[in-house]
mmCIF file of C-alpha atoms in Angstrom:
data_model
loop_
_atom_site.group_PDB
_atom_site.id
_atom_site.type_symbol
_atom_site.label_atom_id
_atom_site.label_comp_id
_atom_site.label_asym_id
_atom_site.label_seq_id
_atom_site.Cartn_x
_atom_site.Cartn_y
_atom_site.Cartn_z
ATOM 1 C CA MET A 1 0.000 0.000 0.000
ATOM 2 C CA LEU A 2 1.258 3.445 -0.894
ATOM 3 C CA PHE A 3 1.817 6.035 1.805
ATOM 4 C CA THR A 4 -0.675 8.405 0.174
ATOM 5 C CA ALA A 5 -3.381 5.715 0.183
ATOM 6 C CA ALA A 6 -2.717 4.880 3.851
ATOM 7 C CA LEU A 7 -2.823 8.569 4.764
ATOM 8 C CA SER A 8 -6.106 8.975 2.869
ATOM 9 C CA TYR A 9 -7.713 6.059 4.735
ATOM 10 C CA PHE A 10 -6.467 7.475 8.027
ATOM 11 C CA LEU A 11 -7.905 10.954 7.407
ATOM 12 C CA ILE A 12 -11.201 9.631 6.034
ATOM 13 C CA SER A 13 -11.682 7.316 9.037
ATOM 14 C CA TRP A 14 -11.045 9.993 11.647
ATOM 15 C CA SER A 15 -13.152 12.549 9.766
ATOM 16 C CA SER A 16 -16.055 10.088 9.646
ATOM 17 C CA ILE A 17 -15.807 9.336 13.378
ATOM 18 C CA PHE A 18 -15.658 13.014 14.298
ATOM 19 C CA LEU A 19 -18.541 13.900 11.957
ATOM 20 C CA LEU A 20 -20.707 11.034 13.238
ATOM 21 C CA ASP A 21 -20.166 12.057 16.868
ATOM 22 C CA TYR A 22 -20.932 15.693 16.039
ATOM 23 C CA VAL A 23 -24.170 14.883 14.190
ATOM 24 C CA LEU A 24 -25.477 12.499 16.865
ATOM 25 C CA ARG A 25 -24.846 15.033 19.618
ATOM 26 C CA ILE A 26 -26.399 17.905 17.631
ATOM 27 C CA LYS A 27 -29.479 15.811 16.863
ATOM 28 C CA ASN A 28 -29.589 14.779 20.542
ATOM 29 C CA PHE A 29 -29.801 11.092 19.685
ATOM 30 C CA THR A 30 -30.816 9.762 23.106
ATOM 31 C CA PRO A 31 -29.227 6.253 23.057
ATOM 32 C CA TYR A 32 -25.900 7.660 21.905
ATOM 33 C CA VAL A 33 -25.963 10.580 24.358
ATOM 34 C CA ASN A 34 -26.804 8.268 27.268
ATOM 35 C CA PHE A 35 -24.000 5.892 26.270
ATOM 36 C CA ALA A 36 -21.534 8.778 25.989
ATOM 37 C CA ASN A 37 -22.496 10.154 29.403
ATOM 38 C CA LYS A 38 -22.411 6.738 31.066
ATOM 39 C CA TYR A 39 -18.985 5.721 29.776
ATOM 40 C CA GLY A 40 -17.418 9.161 29.430
ATOM 41 C CA LEU A 41 -17.065 8.970 25.650
ATOM 42 C CA GLU A 42 -15.190 11.936 24.210
ATOM 43 C CA VAL A 43 -14.306 12.421 20.550
ATOM 44 C CA ALA A 44 -11.806 15.039 19.403
ATOM 45 C CA PRO A 45 -9.747 15.395 16.214
ATOM 46 C CA PHE A 46 -7.601 12.248 16.003
ATOM 47 C CA GLN A 47 -8.495 11.297 19.572
ATOM 48 C CA LEU A 48 -11.142 9.014 21.094
ATOM 49 C CA ARG A 49 -11.428 8.503 24.849
ATOM 50 C CA ILE A 50 -13.656 6.373 27.105
ATOM 51 C CA TYR A 51 -13.538 6.854 30.872
ATOM 52 C CA THR A 52 -15.656 5.139 33.480
ATOM 53 C CA SER A 53 -15.790 5.719 37.227
ATOM 54 C CA ARG A 54 -17.936 2.662 37.950
ATOM 55 C CA TYR A 55 -14.773 0.785 38.878
ATOM 56 C CA ASN A 56 -14.442 2.721 42.140
ATOM 57 C CA ASP A 57 -17.679 1.415 43.640
ATOM 58 C CA GLY A 58 -15.741 -1.253 45.499
ATOM 59 C CA ALA A 59 -12.287 0.095 45.000
ATOM 60 C CA TYR A 60 -11.965 1.749 48.411
ATOM 61 C CA LEU A 61 -12.415 -1.040 50.935
ATOM 62 C CA PRO A 62 -12.015 -0.743 54.689
ATOM 63 C CA ALA A 63 -9.266 -2.862 56.157
ATOM 64 C CA SER A 64 -10.627 -5.930 57.890
ATOM 65 C CA LYS A 65 -9.149 -7.513 61.003
ATOM 66 C CA GLU A 66 -9.109 -10.987 59.486
ATOM 67 C CA VAL A 67 -7.325 -11.065 56.164
ATOM 68 C CA PRO A 68 -8.924 -13.641 53.837
ATOM 69 C CA VAL A 69 -6.871 -16.244 52.037
ATOM 70 C CA SER A 70 -7.593 -14.673 48.654
ATOM 71 C CA ARG A 71 -6.105 -11.396 49.804
ATOM 72 C CA LYS A 72 -2.980 -13.187 51.035
ATOM 73 C CA LEU A 73 -2.600 -14.825 47.639
ATOM 74 C CA LYS A 74 -3.071 -11.470 45.916
ATOM 75 C CA SER A 75 -0.492 -9.885 48.199
ATOM 76 C CA LEU A 76 1.980 -12.684 47.425
ATOM 77 C CA TRP A 77 1.225 -12.324 43.704
ATOM 78 C CA PHE A 78 1.972 -8.612 43.667
ATOM 79 C CA THR A 79 5.054 -9.108 45.853
ATOM 80 C CA PHE A 80 6.486 -11.293 43.102
ATOM 81 C CA GLY A 81 5.452 -8.572 40.684
ATOM 82 C CA ALA A 82 7.354 -5.903 42.605
ATOM 83 C CA VAL A 83 10.500 -8.053 42.637
ATOM 84 C CA ALA A 84 10.152 -8.721 38.898
ATOM 85 C CA ALA A 85 9.654 -5.006 38.238
ATOM 86 C CA LEU A 86 12.823 -4.155 40.184
ATOM 87 C CA VAL A 87 14.812 -6.769 38.256
ATOM 88 C CA CYS A 88 13.484 -5.399 34.966
ATOM 89 C CA LEU A 89 14.260 -1.837 36.041
ATOM 90 C CA ILE A 90 17.857 -2.678 36.907
ATOM 91 C CA GLY A 91 18.287 -4.875 33.840
ATOM 92 C CA ILE A 92 16.914 -2.342 31.348
ATOM 93 C CA THR A 93 19.026 0.389 32.938
ATOM 94 C CA ILE A 94 22.183 -1.676 32.457
ATOM 95 C CA TYR A 95 21.169 -2.607 28.918
ATOM 96 C CA LEU A 96 20.374 0.954 27.844
ATOM 97 C CA SER A 97 23.575 2.209 29.460
ATOM 98 C CA HIS A 98 25.493 -0.395 27.475
ATOM 99 C CA LEU A 99 23.804 0.756 24.267
ATOM 100 C CA VAL A 100 24.620 4.398 24.977
ATOM 101 C CA TYR A 101 28.242 3.528 25.767
ATOM 102 C CA ARG A 102 28.584 1.385 22.648
ATOM 103 C CA ASP A 103 27.042 3.969 20.324
ATOM 104 C CA THR A 104 29.075 6.783 21.874
ATOM 105 C CA SER A 105 32.282 4.775 21.506
ATOM 106 C CA TYR A 106 31.435 4.056 17.894
ATOM 107 C CA LEU A 107 30.793 7.732 17.130
ATOM 108 C CA LEU A 108 34.032 8.752 18.821
ATOM 109 C CA SER A 109 35.909 6.181 16.756
ATOM 110 C CA LEU A 110 34.944 8.099 13.627
ATOM 111 C CA ARG A 111 37.643 10.723 13.068
ATOM 112 C CA PRO A 112 38.442 12.832 10.005
ATOM 113 C CA LYS A 113 41.327 11.555 7.957
ATOM 114 C CA VAL A 114 44.436 13.588 8.655
ATOM 115 C CA THR A 115 47.645 13.137 6.686
ATOM 116 C CA PRO A 116 50.585 14.053 8.943
ATOM 117 C CA TYR A 117 53.233 16.400 7.525
ATOM 118 C CA ARG A 118 56.500 14.683 6.839
ATOM 119 C CA SER A 119 59.679 16.310 5.517
ATOM 120 C CA ILE A 120 61.017 14.823 2.316
ATOM 121 C CA PRO A 121 64.695 13.803 2.642
ATOM 122 C CA HIS A 122 67.015 14.608 -0.233
ATOM 123 C CA VAL A 123 67.988 11.133 -1.305
ATOM 124 C CA ALA A 124 68.348 9.466 -4.637
ATOM 125 C CA THR A 125 65.140 7.940 -5.833
ATOM 126 C CA ALA A 126 64.297 5.391 -8.444
ATOM 127 C CA GLU A 127 61.029 4.652 -10.136
ATOM 128 C CA ALA A 128 59.349 1.757 -8.426
ATOM 129 C CA PRO A 129 57.573 -0.884 -10.445
ATOM 130 C CA PRO A 130 53.814 -0.454 -10.632
ATOM 131 C CA GLU A 131 51.928 -2.238 -7.909
ATOM 132 C CA VAL A 132 49.551 -4.962 -8.896
ATOM 133 C CA LYS A 133 46.178 -4.587 -7.241
ATOM 134 C CA VAL A 134 44.926 -7.781 -5.728
ATOM 135 C CA LEU A 135 41.167 -8.153 -5.607
ATOM 136 C CA ASP A 136 39.778 -9.819 -2.555
ATOM 137 C CA ASP A 137 36.494 -10.180 -0.733
ATOM 138 C CA LEU A 138 37.307 -7.771 2.045
ATOM 139 C CA PRO A 139 34.530 -5.421 3.206
ATOM 140 C CA PRO A 140 34.397 -1.981 1.588
ATOM 141 C CA SER A 141 36.794 0.606 2.915
ATOM 142 C CA PRO A 142 35.548 3.561 4.963
ATOM 143 C CA THR A 143 34.370 6.699 3.288
ATOM 144 C CA GLU A 144 36.817 9.375 2.226
ATOM 145 C CA GLU A 145 35.657 11.688 4.964
ATOM 146 C CA TYR A 146 35.917 9.343 7.938
ATOM 147 C CA ASP A 147 37.707 6.190 8.857
ATOM 148 C CA VAL A 148 36.871 3.708 11.598
ATOM 149 C CA LEU A 149 39.349 2.703 14.254
ATOM 150 C CA ASP A 150 37.317 -0.250 15.535
ATOM 151 C CA ALA A 151 35.190 -2.032 12.973
ATOM 152 C CA SER A 152 33.402 -4.089 15.604
ATOM 153 C CA GLY A 153 31.584 -1.126 17.082
ATOM 154 C CA GLY A 154 28.388 -1.574 15.102
ATOM 155 C CA SER A 155 28.192 -5.348 15.059
ATOM 156 C CA GLU A 156 25.383 -5.553 17.619
ATOM 157 C CA THR A 157 21.822 -4.384 17.194
ATOM 158 C CA GLY A 158 19.984 -2.371 19.802
ATOM 159 C CA LEU A 159 16.460 -1.035 20.089
ATOM 160 C CA VAL A 160 14.892 -0.661 16.650
ATOM 161 C CA PRO A 161 12.017 1.830 16.243
ATOM 162 C CA ILE A 162 8.912 0.531 14.501
ATOM 163 C CA ILE A 163 8.104 2.679 11.464
ATOM 164 C CA PRO A 164 4.936 1.781 9.516
ATOM 165 C CA GLY A 165 5.699 1.207 5.881
ATOM 166 C CA VAL A 166 9.454 0.805 6.523
ATOM 167 C CA ASN A 167 10.003 -2.145 8.866
ATOM 168 C CA LEU A 168 6.304 -2.745 9.612
ATOM 169 C CA PRO A 169 4.126 -3.621 6.588
ATOM 170 C CA TRP A 170 0.900 -1.666 6.280
ATOM 171 C CA GLY A 171 -1.079 -4.898 6.350
ATOM 172 C CA HIS A 172 0.270 -5.706 9.831
ATOM 173 C CA ILE A 173 -0.853 -2.409 11.384
ATOM 174 C CA PRO A 174 -4.329 -3.674 12.507
ATOM 175 C CA ILE A 175 -2.715 -6.636 14.294
ATOM 176 C CA PHE A 176 -0.070 -4.345 15.794
ATOM 177 C CA VAL A 177 -2.729 -1.917 17.082
ATOM 178 C CA ILE A 178 -4.769 -4.749 18.626
ATOM 179 C CA VAL A 179 -1.679 -6.157 20.371
ATOM 180 C CA LEU A 180 -0.797 -2.711 21.744
ATOM 181 C CA ALA A 181 -4.357 -2.207 22.994
ATOM 182 C CA VAL A 182 -4.436 -5.576 24.778
ATOM 183 C CA ALA A 183 -1.009 -4.979 26.354
ATOM 184 C CA ALA A 184 -2.014 -1.486 27.530
ATOM 185 C CA ILE A 185 -5.310 -2.670 29.050
ATOM 186 C CA ILE A 186 -3.638 -5.596 30.856
ATOM 187 C CA HIS A 187 -0.954 -3.195 32.113
ATOM 188 C CA GLU A 188 -3.475 -0.803 33.640
ATOM 189 C CA ILE A 189 -5.574 -3.635 35.058
ATOM 190 C CA GLY A 190 -2.440 -4.719 36.909
ATOM 191 C CA HIS A 191 -2.099 -1.252 38.492
ATOM 192 C CA SER A 192 -5.758 -1.065 39.473
ATOM 193 C CA ALA A 193 -5.861 -4.631 40.836
ATOM 194 C CA ALA A 194 -2.806 -3.968 43.018
ATOM 195 C CA ALA A 195 -4.347 -0.714 44.254
ATOM 196 C CA THR A 196 -7.643 -2.339 45.266
ATOM 197 C CA THR A 197 -5.745 -5.136 47.028
ATOM 198 C CA TYR A 198 -4.176 -2.593 49.411
ATOM 199 C CA ASN A 199 -7.228 -0.316 49.770
ATOM 200 C CA VAL A 200 -5.837 2.421 47.552
ATOM 201 C CA ARG A 201 -8.711 4.329 45.999
ATOM 202 C CA VAL A 202 -9.160 4.016 42.230
ATOM 203 C CA ASN A 203 -11.229 6.864 40.799
ATOM 204 C CA GLY A 204 -11.696 5.385 37.343
ATOM 205 C CA PHE A 205 -10.379 3.483 34.379
ATOM 206 C CA GLY A 206 -10.183 4.530 30.746
ATOM 207 C CA VAL A 207 -8.978 3.661 27.275
ATOM 208 C CA PHE A 208 -8.063 5.972 24.414
ATOM 209 C CA LEU A 209 -7.002 6.000 20.794
ATOM 210 C CA LEU A 210 -4.630 8.765 19.724
ATOM 211 C CA GLY A 211 -4.230 8.609 15.975
ATOM 212 C CA LEU A 212 -3.202 4.992 15.494
ATOM 213 C CA TYR A 213 -1.765 4.544 18.976
ATOM 214 C CA PRO A 214 -4.068 2.785 21.483
ATOM 215 C CA GLY A 215 -3.621 3.104 25.215
ATOM 216 C CA ALA A 216 -5.246 2.873 28.616
ATOM 217 C CA PHE A 217 -4.933 4.626 31.962
ATOM 218 C CA THR A 218 -5.899 4.141 35.599
ATOM 219 C CA ASP A 219 -6.942 7.122 37.706
ATOM 220 C CA ILE A 220 -5.529 6.339 41.170
ATOM 221 C CA ASP A 221 -6.185 8.801 43.975
ATOM 222 C CA PRO A 222 -2.758 10.343 44.718
ATOM 223 C CA GLU A 223 -3.539 11.151 48.359
ATOM 224 C CA SER A 224 -4.668 7.598 49.078
ATOM 225 C CA LEU A 225 -1.556 6.249 47.376
ATOM 226 C CA ARG A 226 0.679 8.568 49.397
ATOM 227 C CA ARG A 227 -0.771 7.322 52.703
ATOM 228 C CA SER A 228 -0.164 3.658 51.829
ATOM 229 C CA HIS A 229 2.861 1.646 52.929
ATOM 230 C CA PRO A 230 6.012 2.091 50.761
ATOM 231 C CA ARG A 231 6.015 -1.615 49.944
ATOM 232 C CA HIS A 232 2.400 -1.373 48.821
ATOM 233 C CA ARG A 233 3.211 1.625 46.642
ATOM 234 C CA LEU A 234 6.017 -0.319 45.016
ATOM 235 C CA GLU A 235 3.669 -3.217 44.323
ATOM 236 C CA VAL A 236 1.083 -0.851 42.819
ATOM 237 C CA PHE A 237 3.714 0.683 40.545
ATOM 238 C CA GLY A 238 5.055 -2.734 39.527
ATOM 239 C CA GLY A 239 1.667 -4.339 38.964
ATOM 240 C CA GLY A 240 1.475 -3.195 35.350
ATOM 241 C CA ILE A 241 4.918 -4.498 34.363
ATOM 242 C CA TRP A 242 4.270 -7.757 36.183
ATOM 243 C CA HIS A 243 1.022 -8.397 34.317
ATOM 244 C CA ASN A 244 2.696 -7.609 30.989
ATOM 245 C CA LEU A 245 5.440 -10.138 31.774
ATOM 246 C CA VAL A 246 2.832 -12.765 32.608
ATOM 247 C CA LEU A 247 0.941 -11.918 29.407
ATOM 248 C CA ALA A 248 4.134 -12.277 27.366
ATOM 249 C CA GLY A 249 4.867 -15.634 29.006
ATOM 250 C CA ILE A 250 1.359 -16.917 28.272
ATOM 251 C CA ALA A 251 1.612 -15.720 24.666
ATOM 252 C CA TYR A 252 4.977 -17.452 24.243
ATOM 253 C CA VAL A 253 3.640 -20.741 25.629
ATOM 254 C CA MET A 254 0.614 -20.501 23.330
ATOM 255 C CA PHE A 255 2.944 -19.861 20.404
ATOM 256 C CA LEU A 256 4.954 -22.986 21.204
ATOM 257 C CA TRP A 257 1.845 -25.102 21.676
ATOM 258 C CA THR A 258 -0.091 -23.777 18.674
ATOM 259 C CA PRO A 259 0.753 -26.799 16.455
ATOM 260 C CA TYR A 260 -0.585 -29.123 19.154
ATOM 261 C CA PHE A 261 -3.726 -27.050 19.737
ATOM 262 C CA LEU A 262 -4.527 -26.964 16.024
ATOM 263 C CA SER A 263 -3.384 -30.500 15.212
ATOM 264 C CA PRO A 264 -6.991 -31.832 14.928
ATOM 265 C CA PHE A 265 -7.627 -29.358 12.102
ATOM 266 C CA PHE A 266 -4.634 -30.049 9.845
ATOM 267 C CA GLY A 267 -2.234 -32.819 8.913
ATOM 268 C CA GLN A 268 1.373 -32.823 10.002
ATOM 269 C CA GLY A 269 4.320 -34.671 8.538
ATOM 270 C CA GLN A 270 2.476 -35.431 5.294
ATOM 271 C CA GLY A 271 4.317 -33.135 2.892
ATOM 272 C CA VAL A 272 5.183 -29.468 2.511
ATOM 273 C CA THR A 273 2.789 -26.693 1.538
ATOM 274 C CA VAL A 274 3.720 -24.124 -1.101
ATOM 275 C CA THR A 275 3.464 -20.618 0.362
ATOM 276 C CA ASP A 276 5.007 -18.628 -2.498
ATOM 277 C CA VAL A 277 6.539 -19.140 -5.943
ATOM 278 C CA ASP A 278 9.140 -16.775 -7.358
ATOM 279 C CA SER A 279 8.038 -15.235 -10.644
ATOM 280 C CA ARG A 280 11.467 -16.058 -12.114
ATOM 281 C CA SER A 281 11.081 -19.754 -11.378
ATOM 282 C CA GLY A 282 10.200 -22.298 -14.034
ATOM 283 C CA LEU A 283 7.478 -23.540 -11.685
ATOM 284 C CA TYR A 284 5.703 -20.174 -11.767
ATOM 285 C CA GLY A 285 2.428 -19.907 -13.657
ATOM 286 C CA ALA A 286 -0.519 -22.123 -14.487
ATOM 287 C CA GLY A 287 1.704 -25.016 -15.485
ATOM 288 C CA GLY A 288 3.734 -24.965 -12.279
ATOM 289 C CA LEU A 289 3.085 -24.831 -8.561
ATOM 290 C CA ALA A 290 0.376 -22.732 -6.961
ATOM 291 C CA VAL A 291 0.103 -21.382 -3.441
ATOM 292 C CA GLY A 292 -1.537 -24.025 -1.298
ATOM 293 C CA ASN A 293 -0.256 -27.034 -3.233
ATOM 294 C CA VAL A 294 1.111 -29.882 -1.129
ATOM 295 C CA VAL A 295 4.299 -31.530 -2.401
ATOM 296 C CA LEU A 296 4.540 -35.184 -1.370
ATOM 297 C CA SER A 297 7.601 -36.262 -3.349
ATOM 298 C CA ILE A 298 10.101 -35.233 -6.001
ATOM 299 C CA ASP A 299 10.554 -38.199 -8.351
ATOM 300 C CA ASP A 300 11.236 -41.080 -5.949
ATOM 301 C CA CYS A 301 12.314 -38.867 -3.020
ATOM 302 C CA ALA A 302 9.559 -38.752 -0.387
ATOM 303 C CA ILE A 303 8.904 -35.447 1.379
ATOM 304 C CA ARG A 304 7.411 -35.247 4.862
ATOM 305 C CA LYS A 305 8.817 -31.949 6.156
ATOM 306 C CA HIS A 306 10.799 -28.976 4.874
ATOM 307 C CA GLU A 307 14.134 -30.629 5.704
ATOM 308 C CA ASP A 308 13.190 -33.470 3.339
ATOM 309 C CA TRP A 309 12.457 -30.913 0.618
ATOM 310 C CA ARG A 310 15.944 -29.473 0.880
ATOM 311 C CA GLU A 311 17.582 -32.886 0.909
ATOM 312 C CA CYS A 312 15.639 -33.983 -2.173
ATOM 313 C CA VAL A 313 16.606 -30.821 -4.048
ATOM 314 C CA ARG A 314 20.279 -31.308 -3.135
ATOM 315 C CA HIS A 315 20.087 -34.927 -4.258
ATOM 316 C CA LEU A 316 18.649 -33.927 -7.629
ATOM 317 C CA GLU A 317 21.334 -31.301 -8.123
ATOM 318 C CA LYS A 318 24.068 -33.881 -7.559
ATOM 319 C CA ASN A 319 22.447 -36.689 -9.554
ATOM 320 C CA LYS A 320 20.893 -35.070 -12.583
ATOM 321 C CA ARG A 321 18.959 -37.478 -14.715
ATOM 322 C CA GLY A 322 16.339 -37.495 -17.408
ATOM 323 C CA GLN A 323 13.402 -39.692 -18.256
ATOM 324 C CA CYS A 324 12.983 -41.779 -21.364
ATOM 325 C CA VAL A 325 9.994 -41.062 -23.583
ATOM 326 C CA PRO A 326 9.145 -43.242 -26.588
ATOM 327 C CA ARG A 327 9.850 -41.628 -29.952
ATOM 328 C CA SER A 328 6.311 -42.433 -31.036
ATOM 329 C CA ALA A 329 4.895 -40.385 -28.143
ATOM 330 C CA VAL A 330 7.147 -37.453 -29.025
ATOM 331 C CA GLU A 331 6.222 -37.545 -32.710
ATOM 332 C CA ALA A 332 2.513 -37.773 -31.878
ATOM 333 C CA SER A 333 2.719 -34.631 -29.752
ATOM 334 C CA LEU A 334 4.635 -32.401 -32.148
ATOM 335 C CA ALA A 335 3.006 -28.980 -32.406
ATOM 336 C CA THR A 336 2.771 -26.838 -35.513
ATOM 337 C CA LYS A 337 1.149 -23.770 -33.943
ATOM 338 C CA THR A 338 2.922 -21.784 -31.239
ATOM 339 C CA SER A 339 2.233 -18.475 -29.519
ATOM 340 C CA MET A 340 3.840 -16.262 -26.872
ATOM 341 C CA THR A 341 1.821 -14.885 -23.941
ATOM 342 C CA LEU A 342 3.525 -12.971 -21.144
ATOM 343 C CA ASP A 343 6.940 -14.368 -22.167
ATOM 344 C CA GLU A 344 5.558 -17.901 -21.968
ATOM 345 C CA LEU A 345 5.502 -20.247 -24.935
ATOM 346 C CA HIS A 346 2.182 -21.940 -25.742
ATOM 347 C CA CYS A 347 2.439 -24.815 -28.187
ATOM 348 C CA CYS A 348 -0.616 -26.921 -27.458
ATOM 349 C CA ASP A 349 -3.175 -25.111 -29.616
ATOM 350 C CA ASP A 350 -3.320 -28.049 -32.051
ATOM 351 C CA PHE A 351 -4.747 -30.422 -29.474
ATOM 352 C CA ALA A 352 -8.165 -30.692 -27.845
ATOM 353 C CA ASN A 353 -8.883 -30.620 -24.101
ATOM 354 C CA ILE A 354 -5.732 -28.622 -23.418
ATOM 355 C CA THR A 355 -5.460 -26.239 -20.452
ATOM 356 C CA HIS A 356 -2.801 -23.824 -19.261
ATOM 357 C CA ALA A 357 -1.518 -26.552 -16.965
ATOM 358 C CA HIS A 358 0.040 -28.332 -19.949
ATOM 359 C CA MET A 359 3.681 -27.519 -20.557
ATOM 360 C CA CYS A 360 5.780 -27.212 -23.714
ATOM 361 C CA PHE A 361 9.015 -29.104 -24.242
ATOM 362 C CA GLU A 362 11.530 -28.716 -27.035
ATOM 363 C CA SER A 363 12.714 -31.905 -28.680
ATOM 364 C CA MET A 364 16.515 -32.107 -28.916
ATOM 365 C CA LEU A 365 16.935 -35.355 -30.861
ATOM 366 C CA ASP A 366 20.551 -36.097 -31.766
ATOM 367 C CA VAL A 367 21.236 -35.929 -35.495
ATOM 368 C CA THR A 368 23.755 -38.592 -36.491
ATOM 369 C CA THR A 369 25.633 -38.790 -39.801
ATOM 370 C CA LYS A 370 26.399 -42.196 -41.251
ATOM 371 C CA HIS A 371 29.940 -42.601 -42.618
ATOM 372 C CA VAL A 372 30.394 -45.461 -45.114
ATOM 373 C CA VAL A 373 33.738 -47.203 -44.781
ATOM 374 C CA THR A 374 35.022 -49.503 -47.560
ATOM 375 C CA GLN A 375 38.261 -51.310 -48.275
ATOM 376 C CA ALA A 376 38.093 -50.540 -52.030
ATOM 377 C CA GLN A 377 40.739 -48.230 -53.454
ATOM 378 C CA SER A 378 39.712 -44.782 -54.439
ATOM 379 C CA LEU A 379 39.051 -43.927 -58.070
ATOM 380 C CA ASP A 380 41.900 -41.369 -58.105
ATOM 381 C CA ARG A 381 44.431 -43.993 -57.085
ATOM 382 C CA ILE A 382 43.169 -46.484 -59.647
ATOM 383 C CA LEU A 383 43.331 -43.986 -62.512
ATOM 384 C CA ARG A 384 46.571 -42.537 -61.148
ATOM 385 C CA VAL A 385 45.109 -39.053 -61.421
ATOM 386 C CA GLY A 386 46.837 -36.322 -59.433
ATOM 387 C CA ILE A 387 45.254 -33.026 -58.558
ATOM 388 C CA VAL A 388 47.581 -30.053 -58.671
ATOM 389 C CA GLU A 389 46.520 -26.652 -57.378
ATOM 390 C CA VAL A 390 47.083 -23.953 -60.045
ATOM 391 C CA SER A 391 48.169 -20.632 -58.654
#
């Protein structure tokens, strides 16, 4: 998708949302107005926000003398979360510091080329033989303006920004937005759940969409949070990170177990499925492979998984062989009419019941010349006739 098309869809979508909200409020459409007032729906240019305060009905609970078991489990859960948040905080600080140090060292290693002044001694000189340049596969030399003292400075990769249309395809943006929204909501639920566990008042909970960026927020009463125990405050602050870590762990386990979850719906170990065919390949087109085809074997080489595919291809490259076809079958299939369509030769127009799946082959029959050998003397020798070239 072109950038202009994506920008057009973006502007049209937000304009439609803003116009629809404006018209429904002007016309005083009762169901929409009641919904907006109940859930705090606000629509602004490139911004949509929903805020509800219903969450705080039971969010401020008086401390009981007997702590139930569920509250002990919640307290233990968020204690683990606080420890995990501290480990992540220290770890990301060390990692980012390492990145800053590495990038700074790399930038400092770039220095302008300076040719030192050297006096030329008065000595006898002789013309040296021309040097022969030896070509090798070494990496390209630095630019004329800068040279690098340490070439290993940029070998590692750090944090890479996500830029739609550059390293994030436009078609993946809906999935990316949904993932961000789920992660943000789970993050804020972690903060609010930790706050209610320690009787810290939660005024409300909301979600928003700013342009293409989704997010969520928890409105925690600052005075109530300030009066809580320092350990409880730490657990409230770390609740969001902890829930995101748990969410990432669950997602990773689901990713690993996806083949087992979906195994009743598809076969496994019964061939390889074609996902794409290069347009430059001889198997491209109606007469070749199509996306979705299942390859079970190549000649007599059985294929059960993608490693078998590679082994069969390597085997065919090493042991190239042809197949014998009777001459009568070749002569019966000779075509007299040929045509070219999209750089593809069609030679089956002479035959009935022919589709684009049929392929053309060129016959390369060897032409042999018969040489007659006899023991009889040549006529020139018998007649004793000599041939002399006249100049």
